[in-house]
Amino acid sequence: MQNLLTIDQISKSYGKQKALDSVSFSIKKGEILGLVGQNGAGKTTLIRILSGLISKDSGSVKQAQNYKIGSIIEAPVLYPNMSAVDNLTYAALQIGIKEKEARIAEVLSLVGLSQVDKKKKVKDFSLGMRQRMAIALAILDFPDFLVLDEPVNGLDPSGIKEMREIIHNLRDNYGITVLISSHILSELELVVDRFVIMHKGRIIKDIEKSALRSEVEEKIVLSTLDNKLAQKALSDLGLEIIVQGNKLCLSPEKSVQELILYLLEQNIEITDIYHAGSSFEDYYLSLLD
């Protein structure tokens, strides 16, 4: 897949505080990329640079082609006493879009606001409606590259699901490359193709979602009436055991059925046994250790 842009050794400081420290990675055309990091990791500084809102101190952003960019960074700028159509009409006039009515109707349909009363003012919109309205403004000119900073903050599960569907539709049917910065790791897992993980202004991991799945280790968790005896018996099989409270955790080198039969042969009664996998949150936190 062709790179849309390549970030090469970008650094940025605010006084003595270094926000970005030689950040390098690429964004592929047509992918949804998740930018992950704690507060202060440098995510917002990076996306503000990519959106052209602030300058970098050093490094470069190399474009494979000229592209249009749309973005939602921090609170979206909406005119509260205007309707959705009026907000979009004003924006369309500013950027010189022809056939404004058809374009506005299309983007309102894309973000699920086409059935809203045309006279309803934005100040009376719900949080989810305002987030969708912000997306409509960002895609009004159908950009090649869309940057979203915390797009699901404050949304309920239904609103988060709707936002996910909108993002997938923009990529799948309009070919828009999307960069999402978010703290909600479990949601990013359902949306993105790849993760770039930041910590203290640096990239500490750049990983495809498919590769992440192989790194998030599956394990078998069990408990018995005599865990000490079970631990010894399983160790005799050459299995590495990790004790977590009253649970024994081991890699799935043996099937659950094989473990049950083996422990029963040792006269060890199992009270619980199941497969478990560490979450993306667990993996992310392990990188910070």
PDB file of C-alpha atoms in Angstrom:
ATOM      1  CA  MET A   1       0.000   0.000   0.000  1.00  0.00           C
ATOM      2  CA  GLN A   2       1.390   3.406  -0.990  1.00  0.00           C
ATOM      3  CA  ASN A   3       2.295   5.901   1.712  1.00  0.00           C
ATOM      4  CA  LEU A   4       0.161   9.029   1.762  1.00  0.00           C
ATOM      5  CA  LEU A   5       2.740  10.838   3.873  1.00  0.00           C
ATOM      6  CA  THR A   6       5.936  10.109   5.741  1.00  0.00           C
ATOM      7  CA  ILE A   7       6.817  11.822   9.017  1.00  0.00           C
ATOM      8  CA  ASP A   8      10.588  12.003   9.362  1.00  0.00           C
ATOM      9  CA  GLN A   9      12.384  12.985  12.582  1.00  0.00           C
ATOM     10  CA  ILE A  10       9.864  15.620  13.700  1.00  0.00           C
ATOM     11  CA  SER A  11      10.697  17.429  16.934  1.00  0.00           C
ATOM     12  CA  LYS A  12       8.840  20.182  18.755  1.00  0.00           C
ATOM     13  CA  SER A  13       9.511  21.946  22.066  1.00  0.00           C
ATOM     14  CA  TYR A  14       7.605  24.458  24.147  1.00  0.00           C
ATOM     15  CA  GLY A  15      10.332  26.313  25.984  1.00  0.00           C
ATOM     16  CA  LYS A  16      12.388  23.675  27.780  1.00  0.00           C
ATOM     17  CA  GLN A  17       9.617  21.069  27.463  1.00  0.00           C
ATOM     18  CA  LYS A  18      10.136  18.697  24.511  1.00  0.00           C
ATOM     19  CA  ALA A  19       6.716  17.641  23.206  1.00  0.00           C
ATOM     20  CA  LEU A  20       8.004  15.596  20.251  1.00  0.00           C
ATOM     21  CA  ASP A  21      11.403  13.954  20.059  1.00  0.00           C
ATOM     22  CA  SER A  22      12.488  12.744  16.593  1.00  0.00           C
ATOM     23  CA  VAL A  23       9.126  11.195  15.676  1.00  0.00           C
ATOM     24  CA  SER A  24       9.123   9.105  12.499  1.00  0.00           C
ATOM     25  CA  PHE A  25       6.432   6.919  10.899  1.00  0.00           C
ATOM     26  CA  SER A  26       4.370   6.701   7.724  1.00  0.00           C
ATOM     27  CA  ILE A  27       0.651   6.805   7.040  1.00  0.00           C
ATOM     28  CA  LYS A  28      -0.538   4.547   4.237  1.00  0.00           C
ATOM     29  CA  LYS A  29      -3.097   5.670   1.721  1.00  0.00           C
ATOM     30  CA  GLY A  30      -6.544   4.274   2.544  1.00  0.00           C
ATOM     31  CA  GLU A  31      -5.755   3.051   6.057  1.00  0.00           C
ATOM     32  CA  ILE A  32      -7.250   3.957   9.425  1.00  0.00           C
ATOM     33  CA  LEU A  33      -4.380   4.623  11.809  1.00  0.00           C
ATOM     34  CA  GLY A  34      -4.784   4.822  15.580  1.00  0.00           C
ATOM     35  CA  LEU A  35      -2.515   7.214  17.468  1.00  0.00           C
ATOM     36  CA  VAL A  36      -2.295   6.072  21.085  1.00  0.00           C
ATOM     37  CA  GLY A  37      -0.722   7.618  24.157  1.00  0.00           C
ATOM     38  CA  GLN A  38      -1.329   8.989  27.614  1.00  0.00           C
ATOM     39  CA  ASN A  39      -1.897  12.673  28.287  1.00  0.00           C
ATOM     40  CA  GLY A  40       1.351  14.468  27.518  1.00  0.00           C
ATOM     41  CA  ALA A  41       2.550  11.797  25.086  1.00  0.00           C
ATOM     42  CA  GLY A  42       2.641  14.328  22.225  1.00  0.00           C
ATOM     43  CA  LYS A  43      -0.390  13.177  20.224  1.00  0.00           C
ATOM     44  CA  THR A  44      -2.164  16.531  20.001  1.00  0.00           C
ATOM     45  CA  THR A  45       1.051  18.385  19.176  1.00  0.00           C
ATOM     46  CA  LEU A  46       1.725  15.923  16.365  1.00  0.00           C
ATOM     47  CA  ILE A  47      -1.738  16.137  14.815  1.00  0.00           C
ATOM     48  CA  ARG A  48      -1.699  19.939  15.065  1.00  0.00           C
ATOM     49  CA  ILE A  49       1.545  19.906  13.071  1.00  0.00           C
ATOM     50  CA  LEU A  50       0.069  17.506  10.501  1.00  0.00           C
ATOM     51  CA  SER A  51      -3.013  19.745  10.220  1.00  0.00           C
ATOM     52  CA  GLY A  52      -0.868  22.824   9.624  1.00  0.00           C
ATOM     53  CA  LEU A  53      -1.980  24.580  12.806  1.00  0.00           C
ATOM     54  CA  ILE A  54       1.487  24.859  14.346  1.00  0.00           C
ATOM     55  CA  SER A  55       5.016  24.599  12.998  1.00  0.00           C
ATOM     56  CA  LYS A  56       7.593  21.945  13.809  1.00  0.00           C
ATOM     57  CA  ASP A  57      11.068  22.770  15.115  1.00  0.00           C
ATOM     58  CA  SER A  58      12.814  20.230  12.897  1.00  0.00           C
ATOM     59  CA  GLY A  59      12.152  17.223  10.685  1.00  0.00           C
ATOM     60  CA  SER A  60       9.884  16.908   7.666  1.00  0.00           C
ATOM     61  CA  VAL A  61       6.495  15.711   6.472  1.00  0.00           C
ATOM     62  CA  LYS A  62       6.875  14.232   2.994  1.00  0.00           C
ATOM     63  CA  GLN A  63       3.759  13.898   0.842  1.00  0.00           C
ATOM     64  CA  ALA A  64       3.516  11.241  -1.848  1.00  0.00           C
ATOM     65  CA  GLN A  65       0.986  13.534  -3.533  1.00  0.00           C
ATOM     66  CA  ASN A  66      -0.774  16.803  -2.888  1.00  0.00           C
ATOM     67  CA  TYR A  67      -3.814  16.068  -0.761  1.00  0.00           C
ATOM     68  CA  LYS A  68      -6.678  17.852   0.931  1.00  0.00           C
ATOM     69  CA  ILE A  69      -6.946  17.501   4.697  1.00  0.00           C
ATOM     70  CA  GLY A  70      -9.907  17.770   7.038  1.00  0.00           C
ATOM     71  CA  SER A  71      -9.605  17.715  10.803  1.00  0.00           C
ATOM     72  CA  ILE A  72     -11.399  17.826  14.121  1.00  0.00           C
ATOM     73  CA  ILE A  73      -8.981  18.873  16.823  1.00  0.00           C
ATOM     74  CA  GLU A  74     -10.234  19.490  20.350  1.00  0.00           C
ATOM     75  CA  ALA A  75     -13.688  21.165  20.464  1.00  0.00           C
ATOM     76  CA  PRO A  76     -15.295  21.537  17.025  1.00  0.00           C
ATOM     77  CA  VAL A  77     -16.071  25.117  15.970  1.00  0.00           C
ATOM     78  CA  LEU A  78     -19.804  25.352  15.344  1.00  0.00           C
ATOM     79  CA  TYR A  79     -22.143  28.330  15.221  1.00  0.00           C
ATOM     80  CA  PRO A  80     -24.675  27.447  17.939  1.00  0.00           C
ATOM     81  CA  ASN A  81     -27.482  29.738  16.769  1.00  0.00           C
ATOM     82  CA  MET A  82     -27.390  28.404  13.217  1.00  0.00           C
ATOM     83  CA  SER A  83     -28.854  25.172  11.865  1.00  0.00           C
ATOM     84  CA  ALA A  84     -26.747  22.324  10.506  1.00  0.00           C
ATOM     85  CA  VAL A  85     -27.506  23.383   6.931  1.00  0.00           C
ATOM     86  CA  ASP A  86     -26.626  27.011   7.665  1.00  0.00           C
ATOM     87  CA  ASN A  87     -23.337  25.991   9.325  1.00  0.00           C
ATOM     88  CA  LEU A  88     -22.416  23.909   6.311  1.00  0.00           C
ATOM     89  CA  THR A  89     -23.563  26.555   3.821  1.00  0.00           C
ATOM     90  CA  TYR A  90     -21.353  29.153   5.472  1.00  0.00           C
ATOM     91  CA  ALA A  91     -18.376  26.755   5.418  1.00  0.00           C
ATOM     92  CA  ALA A  92     -19.051  25.866   1.762  1.00  0.00           C
ATOM     93  CA  LEU A  93     -19.014  29.548   0.798  1.00  0.00           C
ATOM     94  CA  GLN A  94     -15.694  30.034   2.593  1.00  0.00           C
ATOM     95  CA  ILE A  95     -13.945  27.211   0.725  1.00  0.00           C
ATOM     96  CA  GLY A  96     -15.644  27.827  -2.618  1.00  0.00           C
ATOM     97  CA  ILE A  97     -17.628  24.613  -3.053  1.00  0.00           C
ATOM     98  CA  LYS A  98     -19.878  24.605  -6.104  1.00  0.00           C
ATOM     99  CA  GLU A  99     -23.301  22.939  -6.062  1.00  0.00           C
ATOM    100  CA  LYS A 100     -23.463  23.534  -2.326  1.00  0.00           C
ATOM    101  CA  GLU A 101     -26.955  22.132  -1.799  1.00  0.00           C
ATOM    102  CA  ALA A 102     -26.133  18.708  -3.245  1.00  0.00           C
ATOM    103  CA  ARG A 103     -22.845  18.484  -1.341  1.00  0.00           C
ATOM    104  CA  ILE A 104     -24.451  19.500   1.971  1.00  0.00           C
ATOM    105  CA  ALA A 105     -27.238  16.966   1.517  1.00  0.00           C
ATOM    106  CA  GLU A 106     -24.674  14.238   0.836  1.00  0.00           C
ATOM    107  CA  VAL A 107     -22.513  14.915   3.895  1.00  0.00           C
ATOM    108  CA  LEU A 108     -25.544  15.238   6.183  1.00  0.00           C
ATOM    109  CA  SER A 109     -26.677  11.834   4.952  1.00  0.00           C
ATOM    110  CA  LEU A 110     -23.182  10.408   5.493  1.00  0.00           C
ATOM    111  CA  VAL A 111     -23.123  11.481   9.145  1.00  0.00           C
ATOM    112  CA  GLY A 112     -26.738  10.541   9.874  1.00  0.00           C
ATOM    113  CA  LEU A 113     -28.174  14.052  10.215  1.00  0.00           C
ATOM    114  CA  SER A 114     -30.279  14.219   7.059  1.00  0.00           C
ATOM    115  CA  GLN A 115     -33.538  13.693   8.969  1.00  0.00           C
ATOM    116  CA  VAL A 116     -32.933  16.439  11.531  1.00  0.00           C
ATOM    117  CA  ASP A 117     -35.368  19.353  11.444  1.00  0.00           C
ATOM    118  CA  LYS A 118     -33.807  21.915   9.083  1.00  0.00           C
ATOM    119  CA  LYS A 119     -34.668  24.727  11.512  1.00  0.00           C
ATOM    120  CA  LYS A 120     -33.171  23.084  14.596  1.00  0.00           C
ATOM    121  CA  LYS A 121     -30.237  25.089  15.922  1.00  0.00           C
ATOM    122  CA  VAL A 122     -26.917  23.427  16.678  1.00  0.00           C
ATOM    123  CA  LYS A 123     -27.105  24.617  20.313  1.00  0.00           C
ATOM    124  CA  ASP A 124     -30.045  22.238  20.733  1.00  0.00           C
ATOM    125  CA  PHE A 125     -28.152  19.241  19.329  1.00  0.00           C
ATOM    126  CA  SER A 126     -27.082  16.368  21.559  1.00  0.00           C
ATOM    127  CA  LEU A 127     -23.362  15.716  22.060  1.00  0.00           C
ATOM    128  CA  GLY A 128     -23.474  12.886  19.524  1.00  0.00           C
ATOM    129  CA  MET A 129     -25.194  15.122  16.970  1.00  0.00           C
ATOM    130  CA  ARG A 130     -22.584  17.835  17.475  1.00  0.00           C
ATOM    131  CA  GLN A 131     -19.801  15.284  16.956  1.00  0.00           C
ATOM    132  CA  ARG A 132     -21.434  14.129  13.718  1.00  0.00           C
ATOM    133  CA  MET A 133     -21.877  17.773  12.721  1.00  0.00           C
ATOM    134  CA  ALA A 134     -18.157  18.329  13.242  1.00  0.00           C
ATOM    135  CA  ILE A 135     -17.405  15.341  10.986  1.00  0.00           C
ATOM    136  CA  ALA A 136     -19.722  16.837   8.334  1.00  0.00           C
ATOM    137  CA  LEU A 137     -17.757  20.102   8.393  1.00  0.00           C
ATOM    138  CA  ALA A 138     -14.430  18.250   8.222  1.00  0.00           C
ATOM    139  CA  ILE A 139     -15.464  16.212   5.162  1.00  0.00           C
ATOM    140  CA  LEU A 140     -17.418  18.929   3.358  1.00  0.00           C
ATOM    141  CA  ASP A 141     -14.677  19.242   0.747  1.00  0.00           C
ATOM    142  CA  PHE A 142     -14.148  15.434   0.677  1.00  0.00           C
ATOM    143  CA  PRO A 143     -10.538  15.471   1.897  1.00  0.00           C
ATOM    144  CA  ASP A 144      -8.021  12.753   1.105  1.00  0.00           C
ATOM    145  CA  PHE A 145      -6.821  12.743   4.723  1.00  0.00           C
ATOM    146  CA  LEU A 146      -9.001  13.131   7.825  1.00  0.00           C
ATOM    147  CA  VAL A 147      -7.526  13.784  11.284  1.00  0.00           C
ATOM    148  CA  LEU A 148      -9.763  13.112  14.298  1.00  0.00           C
ATOM    149  CA  ASP A 149      -8.729  13.999  17.841  1.00  0.00           C
ATOM    150  CA  GLU A 150     -10.761  12.041  20.424  1.00  0.00           C
ATOM    151  CA  PRO A 151     -13.865  11.756  18.184  1.00  0.00           C
ATOM    152  CA  VAL A 152     -15.859   9.610  20.632  1.00  0.00           C
ATOM    153  CA  ASN A 153     -15.180  11.515  23.852  1.00  0.00           C
ATOM    154  CA  GLY A 154     -18.339  11.701  25.945  1.00  0.00           C
ATOM    155  CA  LEU A 155     -20.432   9.571  23.598  1.00  0.00           C
ATOM    156  CA  ASP A 156     -22.625   6.743  24.851  1.00  0.00           C
ATOM    157  CA  PRO A 157     -22.170   3.205  23.413  1.00  0.00           C
ATOM    158  CA  SER A 158     -24.732   3.872  20.680  1.00  0.00           C
ATOM    159  CA  GLY A 159     -22.980   7.087  19.662  1.00  0.00           C
ATOM    160  CA  ILE A 160     -19.589   5.360  19.641  1.00  0.00           C
ATOM    161  CA  LYS A 161     -20.944   2.622  17.365  1.00  0.00           C
ATOM    162  CA  GLU A 162     -22.412   5.219  14.993  1.00  0.00           C
ATOM    163  CA  MET A 163     -19.098   7.093  14.860  1.00  0.00           C
ATOM    164  CA  ARG A 164     -17.268   3.847  14.086  1.00  0.00           C
ATOM    165  CA  GLU A 165     -19.642   3.134  11.192  1.00  0.00           C
ATOM    166  CA  ILE A 166     -19.169   6.659   9.818  1.00  0.00           C
ATOM    167  CA  ILE A 167     -15.372   6.331   9.880  1.00  0.00           C
ATOM    168  CA  HIS A 168     -15.431   2.941   8.154  1.00  0.00           C
ATOM    169  CA  ASN A 169     -17.823   4.276   5.503  1.00  0.00           C
ATOM    170  CA  LEU A 170     -15.554   7.250   4.773  1.00  0.00           C
ATOM    171  CA  ARG A 171     -12.597   4.940   4.251  1.00  0.00           C
ATOM    172  CA  ASP A 172     -14.340   2.077   2.471  1.00  0.00           C
ATOM    173  CA  ASN A 173     -16.587   4.060   0.125  1.00  0.00           C
ATOM    174  CA  TYR A 174     -14.781   7.386  -0.241  1.00  0.00           C
ATOM    175  CA  GLY A 175     -11.150   6.299   0.023  1.00  0.00           C
ATOM    176  CA  ILE A 176     -10.403   8.746   2.839  1.00  0.00           C
ATOM    177  CA  THR A 177      -7.297   7.999   4.901  1.00  0.00           C
ATOM    178  CA  VAL A 178      -8.031   8.505   8.606  1.00  0.00           C
ATOM    179  CA  LEU A 179      -5.796   9.241  11.592  1.00  0.00           C
ATOM    180  CA  ILE A 180      -7.556   8.862  14.957  1.00  0.00           C
ATOM    181  CA  SER A 181      -6.116   9.963  18.273  1.00  0.00           C
ATOM    182  CA  SER A 182      -7.999   8.422  21.188  1.00  0.00           C
ATOM    183  CA  HIS A 183      -7.679   7.273  24.786  1.00  0.00           C
ATOM    184  CA  ILE A 184     -10.388   4.618  24.324  1.00  0.00           C
ATOM    185  CA  LEU A 185      -8.185   1.674  23.392  1.00  0.00           C
ATOM    186  CA  SER A 186     -10.966  -0.910  23.260  1.00  0.00           C
ATOM    187  CA  GLU A 187     -12.792   1.229  20.679  1.00  0.00           C
ATOM    188  CA  LEU A 188      -9.668   1.776  18.572  1.00  0.00           C
ATOM    189  CA  GLU A 189      -9.268  -2.000  18.327  1.00  0.00           C
ATOM    190  CA  LEU A 190     -12.594  -2.117  16.460  1.00  0.00           C
ATOM    191  CA  VAL A 191     -11.798   0.726  14.074  1.00  0.00           C
ATOM    192  CA  VAL A 192      -8.153   0.945  13.054  1.00  0.00           C
ATOM    193  CA  ASP A 193      -5.836  -1.098  10.833  1.00  0.00           C
ATOM    194  CA  ARG A 194      -2.648  -0.080  12.611  1.00  0.00           C
ATOM    195  CA  PHE A 195      -1.449   1.470  15.858  1.00  0.00           C
ATOM    196  CA  VAL A 196       1.285   4.023  16.474  1.00  0.00           C
ATOM    197  CA  ILE A 197       1.911   4.155  20.223  1.00  0.00           C
ATOM    198  CA  MET A 198       3.526   7.248  21.742  1.00  0.00           C
ATOM    199  CA  HIS A 199       5.087   7.898  25.128  1.00  0.00           C
ATOM    200  CA  LYS A 200       6.803  11.091  26.286  1.00  0.00           C
ATOM    201  CA  GLY A 201       7.111  12.496  22.786  1.00  0.00           C
ATOM    202  CA  ARG A 202       8.513   9.355  21.171  1.00  0.00           C
ATOM    203  CA  ILE A 203       7.153   6.448  19.133  1.00  0.00           C
ATOM    204  CA  ILE A 204       7.529   3.301  21.205  1.00  0.00           C
ATOM    205  CA  LYS A 205       5.596   0.925  18.924  1.00  0.00           C
ATOM    206  CA  ASP A 206       4.310   0.910  15.341  1.00  0.00           C
ATOM    207  CA  ILE A 207       2.281  -2.246  14.798  1.00  0.00           C
ATOM    208  CA  GLU A 208      -0.389  -3.599  12.442  1.00  0.00           C
ATOM    209  CA  LYS A 209      -3.543  -4.806  14.167  1.00  0.00           C
ATOM    210  CA  SER A 210      -3.005  -8.307  12.758  1.00  0.00           C
ATOM    211  CA  ALA A 211       0.490  -8.394  14.299  1.00  0.00           C
ATOM    212  CA  LEU A 212      -0.840  -7.032  17.567  1.00  0.00           C
ATOM    213  CA  ARG A 213      -3.239  -9.947  17.826  1.00  0.00           C
ATOM    214  CA  SER A 214      -0.326 -12.381  17.705  1.00  0.00           C
ATOM    215  CA  GLU A 215       1.537 -10.423  20.399  1.00  0.00           C
ATOM    216  CA  VAL A 216      -1.434 -10.276  22.748  1.00  0.00           C
ATOM    217  CA  GLU A 217      -0.829 -13.674  24.258  1.00  0.00           C
ATOM    218  CA  GLU A 218      -3.625 -16.145  24.847  1.00  0.00           C
ATOM    219  CA  LYS A 219      -3.416 -18.195  28.015  1.00  0.00           C
ATOM    220  CA  ILE A 220      -5.282 -20.883  29.943  1.00  0.00           C
ATOM    221  CA  VAL A 221      -6.429 -19.976  33.430  1.00  0.00           C
ATOM    222  CA  LEU A 222      -7.426 -22.612  35.969  1.00  0.00           C
ATOM    223  CA  SER A 223      -7.997 -23.140  39.655  1.00  0.00           C
ATOM    224  CA  THR A 224      -8.157 -26.385  41.631  1.00  0.00           C
ATOM    225  CA  LEU A 225      -8.807 -27.619  45.136  1.00  0.00           C
ATOM    226  CA  ASP A 226      -5.023 -27.881  45.595  1.00  0.00           C
ATOM    227  CA  ASN A 227      -3.198 -25.306  43.479  1.00  0.00           C
ATOM    228  CA  LYS A 228       0.219 -26.120  44.936  1.00  0.00           C
ATOM    229  CA  LEU A 229      -0.125 -29.757  43.925  1.00  0.00           C
ATOM    230  CA  ALA A 230      -1.507 -28.721  40.515  1.00  0.00           C
ATOM    231  CA  GLN A 231       1.391 -26.324  39.970  1.00  0.00           C
ATOM    232  CA  LYS A 232       3.918 -29.093  40.672  1.00  0.00           C
ATOM    233  CA  ALA A 233       2.088 -31.544  38.421  1.00  0.00           C
ATOM    234  CA  LEU A 234       1.913 -29.070  35.544  1.00  0.00           C
ATOM    235  CA  SER A 235       5.560 -28.114  36.023  1.00  0.00           C
ATOM    236  CA  ASP A 236       6.435 -31.797  35.675  1.00  0.00           C
ATOM    237  CA  LEU A 237       4.947 -31.558  32.156  1.00  0.00           C
ATOM    238  CA  GLY A 238       7.435 -28.781  31.384  1.00  0.00           C
ATOM    239  CA  LEU A 239       4.785 -26.065  31.464  1.00  0.00           C
ATOM    240  CA  GLU A 240       5.611 -22.622  32.827  1.00  0.00           C
ATOM    241  CA  ILE A 241       3.077 -21.559  35.446  1.00  0.00           C
ATOM    242  CA  ILE A 242       2.274 -18.041  36.635  1.00  0.00           C
ATOM    243  CA  VAL A 243       0.362 -17.765  39.893  1.00  0.00           C
ATOM    244  CA  GLN A 244      -2.168 -14.934  40.042  1.00  0.00           C
ATOM    245  CA  GLY A 245      -4.026 -15.011  43.334  1.00  0.00           C
ATOM    246  CA  ASN A 246      -5.955 -18.269  43.426  1.00  0.00           C
ATOM    247  CA  LYS A 247      -5.509 -18.844  39.678  1.00  0.00           C
ATOM    248  CA  LEU A 248      -2.817 -20.656  37.712  1.00  0.00           C
ATOM    249  CA  CYS A 249      -2.008 -19.190  34.291  1.00  0.00           C
ATOM    250  CA  LEU A 250      -0.135 -21.057  31.558  1.00  0.00           C
ATOM    251  CA  SER A 251       0.446 -20.818  27.825  1.00  0.00           C
ATOM    252  CA  PRO A 252      -1.857 -22.952  25.630  1.00  0.00           C
ATOM    253  CA  GLU A 253       0.760 -25.563  24.722  1.00  0.00           C
ATOM    254  CA  LYS A 254      -1.739 -28.196  25.849  1.00  0.00           C
ATOM    255  CA  SER A 255      -5.450 -28.092  25.119  1.00  0.00           C
ATOM    256  CA  VAL A 256      -7.976 -27.564  27.883  1.00  0.00           C
ATOM    257  CA  GLN A 257      -9.167 -31.141  27.408  1.00  0.00           C
ATOM    258  CA  GLU A 258      -5.607 -32.506  27.752  1.00  0.00           C
ATOM    259  CA  LEU A 259      -5.067 -30.510  30.943  1.00  0.00           C
ATOM    260  CA  ILE A 260      -8.348 -31.707  32.449  1.00  0.00           C
ATOM    261  CA  LEU A 261      -7.538 -35.357  31.731  1.00  0.00           C
ATOM    262  CA  TYR A 262      -3.980 -35.013  33.030  1.00  0.00           C
ATOM    263  CA  LEU A 263      -4.978 -33.337  36.303  1.00  0.00           C
ATOM    264  CA  LEU A 264      -7.760 -35.864  36.874  1.00  0.00           C
ATOM    265  CA  GLU A 265      -5.201 -38.630  36.465  1.00  0.00           C
ATOM    266  CA  GLN A 266      -3.220 -36.926  39.249  1.00  0.00           C
ATOM    267  CA  ASN A 267      -6.376 -36.906  41.404  1.00  0.00           C
ATOM    268  CA  ILE A 268      -6.482 -33.101  41.305  1.00  0.00           C
ATOM    269  CA  GLU A 269      -9.989 -31.679  41.094  1.00  0.00           C
ATOM    270  CA  ILE A 270     -10.430 -28.638  38.832  1.00  0.00           C
ATOM    271  CA  THR A 271     -12.871 -25.970  40.023  1.00  0.00           C
ATOM    272  CA  ASP A 272     -12.499 -23.613  37.042  1.00  0.00           C
ATOM    273  CA  ILE A 273     -10.677 -23.574  33.691  1.00  0.00           C
ATOM    274  CA  TYR A 274     -10.973 -21.243  30.700  1.00  0.00           C
ATOM    275  CA  HIS A 275      -9.127 -19.489  27.876  1.00  0.00           C
ATOM    276  CA  ALA A 276      -8.144 -15.837  28.411  1.00  0.00           C
ATOM    277  CA  GLY A 277      -6.256 -13.237  26.430  1.00  0.00           C
ATOM    278  CA  SER A 278      -4.617 -10.051  27.604  1.00  0.00           C
ATOM    279  CA  SER A 279      -6.360  -6.923  26.325  1.00  0.00           C
ATOM    280  CA  PHE A 280      -4.895  -4.165  24.211  1.00  0.00           C
ATOM    281  CA  GLU A 281      -4.854  -2.072  27.399  1.00  0.00           C
ATOM    282  CA  ASP A 282      -2.669  -4.701  29.092  1.00  0.00           C
ATOM    283  CA  TYR A 283      -0.319  -4.763  26.101  1.00  0.00           C
ATOM    284  CA  TYR A 284      -0.135  -0.981  25.949  1.00  0.00           C
ATOM    285  CA  LEU A 285       0.636  -0.674  29.649  1.00  0.00           C
ATOM    286  CA  SER A 286       3.326  -3.371  29.366  1.00  0.00           C
ATOM    287  CA  LEU A 287       5.170  -1.163  26.851  1.00  0.00           C
ATOM    288  CA  LEU A 288       5.372   1.624  29.441  1.00  0.00           C
ATOM    289  CA  ASP A 289       7.041  -0.553  32.097  1.00  0.00           C
TER     290      ASP A 289
END
